Amino acid sequence: MSLTNELLQNPGILKKEFNAYLLGGGIGSLAAAAFMIRDGGLSGENIFILEAKPLLGGSLDGAGNPVDGYSMRGGRMLTTDNYECTWDLYKSIPSLSYPGKTVFDETMEFNEQHKSNSMARLVDSRRAKVPVNSMGFSMHNRQELLKLTQAGEAELGASCITDWLSPEFFETEFWYMWATTFAFQPWHSAVEFKRYLHRFMLEFSRIETLAGVKRTIYNQYDSLVRPLQSWLTAQGVHFILDCKVMDLDRNTEEGKFVVTGIHYQQNSESKTIAVKNSDLVFLQNGSMTDASSLGSMTNAPEKLTKQDSDSWILWEKLAAESPDFGNPSAFNSSIAESLWESFTVTLKNPAFFNKIAEFSGNQAGTGGLITFKDSNWLMSIVLAYQPHFINQPADVQVFWGYALFPDRVGDFVSKPMSECNGEEILRELCGHLRFDLDIVESANCIPCRMPYITSMFMPRLRTDRPLPIPRSSKNLAFISQFVEIPDDVVFTVEYSVRAAQMAVYEFLGINRQIPPISPHDKSLRVQFEALVKAFK
């Protein structure tokens, strides 16, 4: 009898005999725990989340204080036209700030008050705002782009974007806006690029204003992770922190892969969890923020490599045993192609924010990314609505930025960004803005190097990513950015949440429809608006 049928015929197993072990404390595991409780009837006391870090949230991080400075590796773009599973989840999670409201409610109300309308999306080397009503396409560009969007994924295979588009395409206004909004590089996967064009076709026609982008009230750790963790805690979920999962005991039963034990280290002590026959294990395979490192105003981030990584090891062990478990080497074999660097700046003087508002025409929280398109680093910054952290004082401001080419020598600092400390990054930024350095005299800039941040965009075959529940697995599921979900797009919160919901619903036999992917690309109106935009 399959586990799903066993659960359906004997629902009491959920309360008595069934434990769930989630390896990794990112948004995928937190979402999976919530779906098991909300939709599967599992008691939170039967759920155990093991996380190597002292905090939950994975890549949705945000920490610091006004004295030492704030830091966040990044923030994912949100929309309300997509993100179906994410909002389905957060319609059930209470707000920490507004009694009687959900996280979904507070987020939608916030975005009604603070609408995106970027007025300085691209800035050139003269510090002039680049006109972006036109996408800058030639007829040849349009023909190539149409051919790529209509190609099947089998035809695209493991090809790169550059295999389908001419060099001149990568100098268009569209590419600069699309690439920096979603962090695409020309050598990334043509399949992923095509999926993005279809999934976010609504954004194609408003890419210059970012009108479709939605923001959380605070950074995504404070706004998404903390309320979900609080709700799970109230449900009795067990969080085992500072523990590193080393290996899984496994065997084969009736041709199916079965996890029978979990080995982990905590406080230099080796421990083992015995996994019973009816238990489930969910693994977050791989991590886009693995081996990331922070710098300071005086030191560049340490250049960590795969030898310093943890999240790939267990996946590699499993993949070596079965092709059903994917091929991690497709994603983690070339740091030079998946690396970029971000930085978080803490200010105690409103002068910088005031001058940006004067220059851009946008108050903080309404403008989105400002990209310096001619910068060697391809640097962008974004000023969120303040405060951006729950514990941020009223007289402190925080903004974030990143660069897609940290290996290149700067325009105002004669070294690659990857070798720069926070002071040098601020000097480069002020050079592009033509701001005097005294405007950031008291600033604290914390750079962050992320060697695998776009690893999920690497060219790959469909079989390189496992299904959320591989066909040969009885009790092991994968929930991460490195699983295969047809038609959806990686590098989004939605992808992790959808993978979690798919795995939970399949394992538990939950008779509730997973919110389908919105087919905006099939709408004649959306197609027409995209066509009009392409010819501007």
XYZ file of C-alpha atoms in Angstrom:
536
model
C 0.000 0.000 0.000
C 1.351 3.462 -0.892
C 1.850 6.012 1.864
C -0.764 8.274 0.267
C -3.412 5.519 0.269
C -2.456 4.567 3.823
C -3.032 8.138 4.956
C -6.336 8.383 3.113
C -7.651 5.150 4.581
C -6.342 5.872 8.059
C -6.355 9.629 8.753
C -5.543 8.961 12.391
C -1.975 8.180 11.382
C -1.443 11.923 11.101
C -1.902 12.371 14.827
C -0.337 9.170 16.135
C 2.391 7.667 14.001
C 3.505 10.241 11.478
C 6.445 12.650 11.872
C 7.804 15.058 9.282
C 11.460 16.084 9.230
C 12.375 19.179 7.214
C 16.082 19.529 6.502
C 16.815 23.224 6.069
C 14.950 26.165 7.572
C 14.270 28.246 4.467
C 10.892 29.480 3.245
C 10.243 26.138 1.502
C 10.448 24.160 4.749
C 8.455 26.737 6.701
C 5.750 26.691 4.029
C 5.690 22.889 3.939
C 5.175 22.787 7.705
C 2.317 25.271 7.429
C 0.591 23.328 4.650
C 0.873 20.074 6.611
C -0.799 21.726 9.604
C -3.383 23.849 7.790
C -4.413 21.484 5.014
C -3.169 18.078 6.176
C -4.345 18.117 9.767
C -0.910 17.207 11.095
C -0.122 18.392 14.610
C 2.749 20.866 14.758
C 4.275 18.686 17.472
C 4.917 16.057 14.793
C 7.015 18.452 12.682
C 10.755 18.961 13.148
C 12.733 21.609 11.213
C 16.536 21.213 11.265
C 18.577 24.273 10.322
C 22.358 24.708 10.235
C 22.184 28.446 11.030
C 21.053 30.011 14.315
C 18.137 31.677 12.473
C 15.394 30.447 10.165
C 14.520 31.958 6.804
C 17.359 30.767 4.583
C 17.929 33.250 1.776
C 15.136 35.523 3.046
C 17.390 37.131 5.610
C 17.681 40.515 7.232
C 19.559 41.408 10.383
C 21.534 44.084 12.176
C 21.113 47.212 14.233
C 21.726 50.943 13.809
C 25.113 50.781 15.551
C 26.741 47.899 13.678
C 24.726 48.389 10.495
C 21.960 46.404 8.844
C 22.497 43.708 6.233
C 20.414 41.610 3.877
C 21.682 39.518 1.026
C 18.748 40.442 -1.172
C 14.998 40.629 -1.577
C 12.845 38.765 -4.085
C 10.397 40.602 -6.284
C 6.714 40.029 -5.448
C 3.579 40.592 -7.520
C -0.110 39.976 -6.869
C -0.735 38.876 -10.450
C 1.465 35.818 -9.889
C 2.669 34.245 -6.600
C -0.525 32.237 -6.307
C 0.744 29.710 -3.738
C 2.573 32.340 -1.690
C -0.526 34.459 -1.159
C -2.639 31.338 -0.591
C -0.312 30.612 2.323
C -0.098 34.129 3.725
C -3.860 34.599 3.706
C -3.713 32.169 6.646
C -0.787 33.671 8.584
C -1.632 36.404 11.128
C 0.149 39.739 10.943
C 2.523 40.472 13.804
C 1.758 44.193 13.620
C -1.972 44.438 12.924
C -4.277 42.297 15.099
C -7.101 40.697 13.146
C -5.290 40.963 9.822
C -3.216 38.485 7.866
C 0.192 39.043 6.288
C -1.610 39.136 2.927
C -4.006 41.836 4.182
C -1.275 44.072 5.573
C 0.853 43.682 2.440
C -1.966 44.570 0.053
C -2.990 47.592 2.131
C 0.614 48.775 2.259
C 0.918 48.555 -1.523
C -2.315 50.452 -2.031
C -0.722 53.308 -0.106
C 2.725 53.041 -1.748
C 2.444 52.322 -5.467
C 5.454 51.703 -7.687
C 6.094 54.179 -10.475
C 9.800 54.333 -11.226
C 10.864 57.628 -12.793
C 14.603 56.910 -12.997
C 14.838 53.266 -14.005
C 18.030 53.643 -16.059
C 20.764 56.242 -15.604
C 23.616 56.676 -18.091
C 27.242 57.746 -17.688
C 26.246 61.448 -17.850
C 23.926 60.914 -14.844
C 21.026 61.452 -17.235
C 17.797 59.511 -16.874
C 17.515 57.301 -19.948
C 14.174 57.461 -21.819
C 12.626 54.022 -21.418
C 9.276 54.280 -23.173
C 10.908 52.418 -26.044
C 12.422 48.972 -25.537
C 15.095 49.811 -28.107
C 14.412 46.764 -30.302
C 15.313 46.475 -33.960
C 13.083 44.324 -36.168
C 15.768 41.633 -36.026
C 15.650 41.747 -32.196
C 11.876 41.292 -32.266
C 12.100 38.341 -34.625
C 14.732 36.622 -32.498
C 12.819 37.223 -29.291
C 9.613 35.859 -30.819
C 11.438 32.751 -32.025
C 12.856 32.125 -28.544
C 9.492 32.580 -26.801
C 7.833 30.116 -29.194
C 10.535 27.439 -29.009
C 9.774 24.326 -26.997
C 11.901 23.494 -23.969
C 13.151 20.318 -25.633
C 14.447 22.450 -28.514
C 16.000 25.007 -26.175
C 17.677 22.251 -24.155
C 20.731 23.432 -22.241
C 21.331 26.392 -24.552
C 22.240 29.897 -23.350
C 20.350 33.110 -24.030
C 23.240 34.179 -26.256
C 22.583 31.159 -28.478
C 19.263 32.713 -29.485
C 19.801 36.471 -29.398
C 22.323 38.642 -31.251
C 24.932 40.769 -29.409
C 23.022 43.988 -30.141
C 20.029 42.679 -28.166
C 22.059 42.946 -24.960
C 22.467 46.707 -25.498
C 18.730 47.432 -25.648
C 16.906 49.332 -22.925
C 14.721 46.264 -22.466
C 17.660 44.014 -21.643
C 19.127 46.427 -19.090
C 15.771 46.684 -17.326
C 14.778 43.019 -17.565
C 18.237 41.695 -16.655
C 18.603 43.865 -13.560
C 15.010 43.355 -12.396
C 15.392 39.573 -12.489
C 19.234 39.195 -12.341
C 19.710 37.498 -15.707
C 23.103 37.205 -17.377
C 23.550 36.644 -21.151
C 25.097 33.212 -20.512
C 22.161 31.987 -18.437
C 19.601 29.382 -19.471
C 17.444 30.142 -22.499
C 14.716 27.959 -20.949
C 14.615 30.061 -17.781
C 14.608 33.287 -19.791
C 11.707 32.014 -21.883
C 9.793 30.939 -18.776
C 10.218 34.405 -17.303
C 8.963 36.070 -20.473
C 5.801 33.960 -20.301
C 5.275 33.981 -16.521
C 5.788 37.755 -16.236
C 4.351 38.844 -19.570
C 2.261 41.374 -17.657
C 5.501 42.980 -16.482
C 6.856 43.248 -20.023
C 4.487 46.091 -20.824
C 5.294 48.003 -17.606
C 8.915 47.043 -17.022
C 10.075 50.675 -17.130
C 7.875 51.742 -14.198
C 7.862 48.457 -12.222
C 4.172 49.176 -11.620
C 3.428 45.495 -11.072
C 6.020 45.021 -8.327
C 4.682 44.667 -4.799
C 6.661 45.145 -1.598
C 6.369 43.894 1.927
C 6.133 46.489 4.719
C 9.604 45.639 5.991
C 12.401 43.476 4.605
C 11.237 39.979 3.738
C 12.717 38.376 6.849
C 10.711 40.656 9.136
C 7.583 40.616 6.949
C 7.429 36.999 5.730
C 9.687 34.766 7.842
C 9.002 36.115 11.339
C 5.180 35.923 11.193
C 5.293 32.433 9.668
C 7.789 31.243 12.280
C 5.644 32.762 15.028
C 2.552 30.931 13.756
C 4.426 27.624 13.473
C 5.794 28.060 16.989
C 2.260 28.529 18.286
C 1.324 25.268 16.558
C 4.049 23.399 18.450
C 6.544 22.910 15.597
C 10.033 21.926 16.798
C 12.980 24.037 15.544
C 16.394 22.405 15.887
C 18.897 25.188 15.118
C 22.681 25.238 14.767
C 22.542 21.670 13.495
C 24.153 20.457 10.306
C 22.681 17.408 8.588
C 25.566 15.196 7.519
C 23.953 12.161 5.915
C 20.841 10.034 5.547
C 20.479 6.329 6.226
C 18.579 4.849 3.313
C 17.600 1.602 1.703
C 15.285 0.291 -1.002
C 11.858 -1.196 -0.387
C 9.844 -2.592 -3.310
C 12.001 -0.566 -5.701
C 11.455 2.689 -3.792
C 14.107 4.826 -2.070
C 13.405 5.059 1.677
C 15.088 7.288 4.278
C 15.506 5.406 7.564
C 17.709 7.786 9.570
C 19.055 11.350 9.748
C 22.585 12.068 10.975
C 23.394 15.591 12.127
C 25.901 17.503 14.224
C 24.932 20.016 16.894
C 27.382 21.716 19.251
C 30.153 19.376 18.002
C 28.028 16.397 19.023
C 26.908 13.769 16.501
C 23.249 12.801 16.746
C 20.856 10.517 14.863
C 17.112 10.588 14.287
C 15.483 7.241 13.519
C 12.977 7.722 10.696
C 10.025 5.366 11.017
C 8.375 3.705 8.044
C 5.478 6.169 8.007
C 7.592 9.301 8.509
C 8.380 11.840 5.798
C 11.592 13.723 5.058
C 11.792 16.986 3.095
C 15.217 18.139 1.909
C 16.126 21.634 0.765
C 18.626 20.573 -1.893
C 21.148 23.267 -2.767
C 21.103 26.940 -1.835
C 21.592 30.088 -3.872
C 23.136 31.833 -0.849
C 25.487 29.016 0.133
C 29.077 30.130 0.848
C 28.046 33.788 0.968
C 30.274 36.108 2.998
C 29.990 39.598 4.450
C 32.551 42.377 4.363
C 32.700 45.700 6.187
C 33.651 49.330 5.622
C 37.304 48.305 5.811
C 37.318 44.725 4.492
C 36.072 43.066 1.308
C 34.027 39.864 1.734
C 36.057 36.672 1.934
C 36.144 34.752 -1.340
C 34.536 31.483 -0.300
C 34.310 28.572 -2.749
C 32.648 25.192 -3.080
C 34.990 23.850 -0.407
C 33.211 26.195 1.998
C 29.738 25.053 0.896
C 27.402 22.810 2.852
C 24.100 22.673 0.990
C 25.303 20.726 -2.054
C 26.977 17.810 -0.270
C 23.951 15.724 0.661
C 22.251 16.341 -2.682
C 25.401 15.201 -4.476
C 25.459 11.982 -2.433
C 21.852 11.230 -3.308
C 22.209 12.165 -6.977
C 25.114 9.757 -7.321
C 22.726 6.927 -6.411
C 19.808 7.718 -8.721
C 19.255 9.899 -11.815
C 15.794 10.645 -10.374
C 17.523 12.909 -7.856
C 18.905 15.295 -10.461
C 22.347 16.587 -11.310
C 23.670 19.273 -8.926
C 26.849 19.742 -10.969
C 24.785 21.532 -13.616
C 24.303 24.339 -11.103
C 27.346 24.458 -8.814
C 30.283 23.935 -11.171
C 31.033 27.516 -12.251
C 31.062 30.232 -9.599
C 32.245 32.764 -12.186
C 28.904 32.383 -13.977
C 26.632 32.452 -10.932
C 28.343 35.083 -8.760
C 27.261 38.581 -7.946
C 27.593 40.921 -5.009
C 25.137 43.004 -3.016
C 25.548 45.690 -0.367
C 23.399 47.182 2.380
C 23.955 50.768 3.502
C 22.930 52.178 6.891
C 22.718 55.981 7.131
C 22.188 58.347 10.053
C 21.683 61.433 7.936
C 18.703 61.939 5.558
C 20.801 63.910 3.035
C 21.440 60.914 0.737
C 17.756 59.924 0.615
C 16.755 63.548 0.014
C 19.178 63.958 -2.891
C 18.052 60.668 -4.479
C 14.421 61.794 -4.225
C 15.334 65.128 -5.817
C 17.297 63.429 -8.599
C 14.912 60.553 -9.359
C 11.546 62.158 -8.696
C 10.625 59.233 -6.444
C 10.238 59.166 -2.699
C 11.731 56.095 -1.045
C 9.493 53.082 -1.558
C 7.941 54.208 -4.843
C 10.755 54.007 -7.363
C 12.228 50.513 -7.437
C 15.644 49.853 -8.917
C 17.849 52.630 -10.257
C 20.356 50.993 -12.614
C 23.547 52.693 -13.754
C 23.527 51.080 -17.179
C 27.011 52.210 -18.255
C 28.725 51.222 -15.028
C 31.400 48.553 -15.368
C 29.867 46.715 -12.420
C 26.300 47.165 -13.766
C 25.317 48.558 -10.385
C 21.741 49.119 -9.194
C 20.312 50.528 -5.964
C 16.826 50.591 -4.444
C 15.523 52.794 -1.637
C 12.687 51.025 0.190
C 10.035 52.693 2.289
C 11.438 53.473 5.727
C 11.778 51.923 8.241
C 12.933 48.789 6.430
C 13.656 46.853 9.624
C 11.288 46.458 12.555
C 13.899 47.687 15.062
C 15.110 50.581 12.875
C 15.019 54.009 14.594
C 13.212 56.876 12.900
C 16.438 58.826 12.312
C 18.169 55.923 10.491
C 17.794 55.052 6.799
C 18.704 51.785 5.049
C 19.058 51.031 1.345
C 20.258 48.087 -0.719
C 22.149 47.650 -3.958
C 23.842 45.042 -6.076
C 26.070 44.603 -9.111
C 25.933 41.884 -11.755
C 29.607 42.199 -12.772
C 31.662 42.274 -9.560
C 34.669 40.828 -11.410
C 35.158 44.026 -13.435
C 37.245 47.056 -12.472
C 35.100 49.989 -11.371
C 34.706 53.323 -13.118
C 35.760 55.372 -10.082
C 37.572 52.720 -8.041
C 40.408 50.981 -9.857
C 39.709 47.447 -8.676
C 37.009 44.801 -9.105
C 34.010 45.122 -6.833
C 34.797 41.683 -5.369
C 37.990 43.177 -3.913
C 36.313 46.318 -2.558
C 35.312 47.159 0.988
C 32.227 49.156 1.888
C 33.965 52.525 1.713
C 35.152 51.828 -1.850
C 31.678 50.694 -2.957
C 30.207 53.952 -1.629
C 32.898 55.891 -3.478
C 31.956 54.108 -6.733
C 28.266 54.771 -6.157
C 28.773 58.442 -5.414
C 30.888 58.701 -8.563
C 27.976 57.536 -10.713
C 25.564 59.838 -8.912
C 28.030 62.777 -8.912
C 27.459 63.141 -5.170
C 30.122 64.546 -2.857
C 31.526 61.864 -0.577
C 30.626 63.801 2.536
C 26.995 62.834 1.942
C 27.902 59.270 3.028
C 30.514 60.301 5.583
C 28.800 58.500 8.470
C 27.418 55.615 6.356
C 28.050 51.957 7.063
C 28.146 49.848 3.898
C 28.224 46.062 4.334
C 29.045 44.181 1.105
C 27.966 40.583 0.558
C 29.559 38.157 -1.893
C 27.272 35.341 -3.132
C 29.019 32.766 -5.336
C 25.864 30.766 -6.157
C 23.211 33.477 -6.200
C 22.101 32.779 -9.797
C 23.103 29.112 -9.903
C 19.481 28.085 -10.579
C 19.661 30.093 -13.840
C 22.543 28.006 -15.163
C 21.902 26.202 -18.476
C 20.489 22.777 -17.673
C 18.427 19.896 -18.952
C 15.015 19.076 -17.488
C 16.458 15.954 -15.870
C 19.051 18.010 -13.974
C 16.346 19.024 -11.491
C 14.467 16.365 -9.501
C 10.705 16.412 -9.175
C 9.480 17.565 -5.744
C 8.800 13.877 -5.078
C 11.013 11.771 -7.351
C 9.261 8.775 -8.890
C 11.640 6.370 -7.152
C 11.164 7.904 -3.684
C 8.792 6.617 -1.017
C 9.324 9.150 1.781
C 11.852 11.756 0.578
C 10.823 15.019 -1.092
C 12.879 17.941 -2.413
C 11.728 21.519 -1.807
C 14.020 24.215 -3.147
C 14.886 26.366 -6.130
C 16.459 23.281 -7.701
C 13.396 21.118 -8.351
C 11.396 20.867 -11.555
C 8.020 22.633 -11.668
C 6.710 22.958 -15.235
C 6.110 26.554 -16.392
C 7.064 28.240 -13.102
C 10.172 30.366 -12.587
C 13.064 30.027 -10.150
C 14.596 32.860 -8.095
C 11.188 33.609 -6.593
C 9.594 32.983 -3.211
C 6.731 31.451 -5.163
C 8.886 28.636 -6.547
C 9.910 27.423 -3.097
C 6.374 27.716 -1.713
C 4.818 25.958 -4.724
C 7.354 23.112 -4.498
C 6.510 22.715 -0.813
C 2.774 22.703 -1.460
C 3.119 20.161 -4.281
C 5.222 17.795 -2.155
C 2.957 18.061 0.910
C -0.276 17.593 -1.038
C 1.059 14.574 -2.922
C 2.489 12.848 0.142
C -0.570 13.492 2.307
C -3.155 12.966 -0.426
C -4.749 16.344 0.307
C -7.933 16.818 -1.699
C -7.574 20.547 -2.266
C -6.496 22.186 -5.499
C -3.081 23.805 -5.536
C -3.562 27.327 -6.932
C -2.781 27.016 -10.664
C -0.209 29.161 -12.423
C -2.070 32.181 -13.815
C -1.984 31.948 -17.632
C -1.502 35.664 -18.259
C 0.536 34.838 -21.365
C -2.604 33.252 -22.899
C -4.647 36.441 -22.501
C -5.233 38.211 -25.820
C -5.183 41.571 -24.046
C -1.832 40.853 -22.395
C -0.398 39.539 -25.658
C -1.581 42.654 -27.484
C -0.102 44.998 -24.853
C 3.204 43.130 -25.026
C 3.201 43.379 -28.827
C 2.532 47.119 -28.707
C 5.328 47.538 -26.174
C 7.760 45.588 -28.336
C 7.166 47.975 -31.235
C 7.651 51.187 -29.257
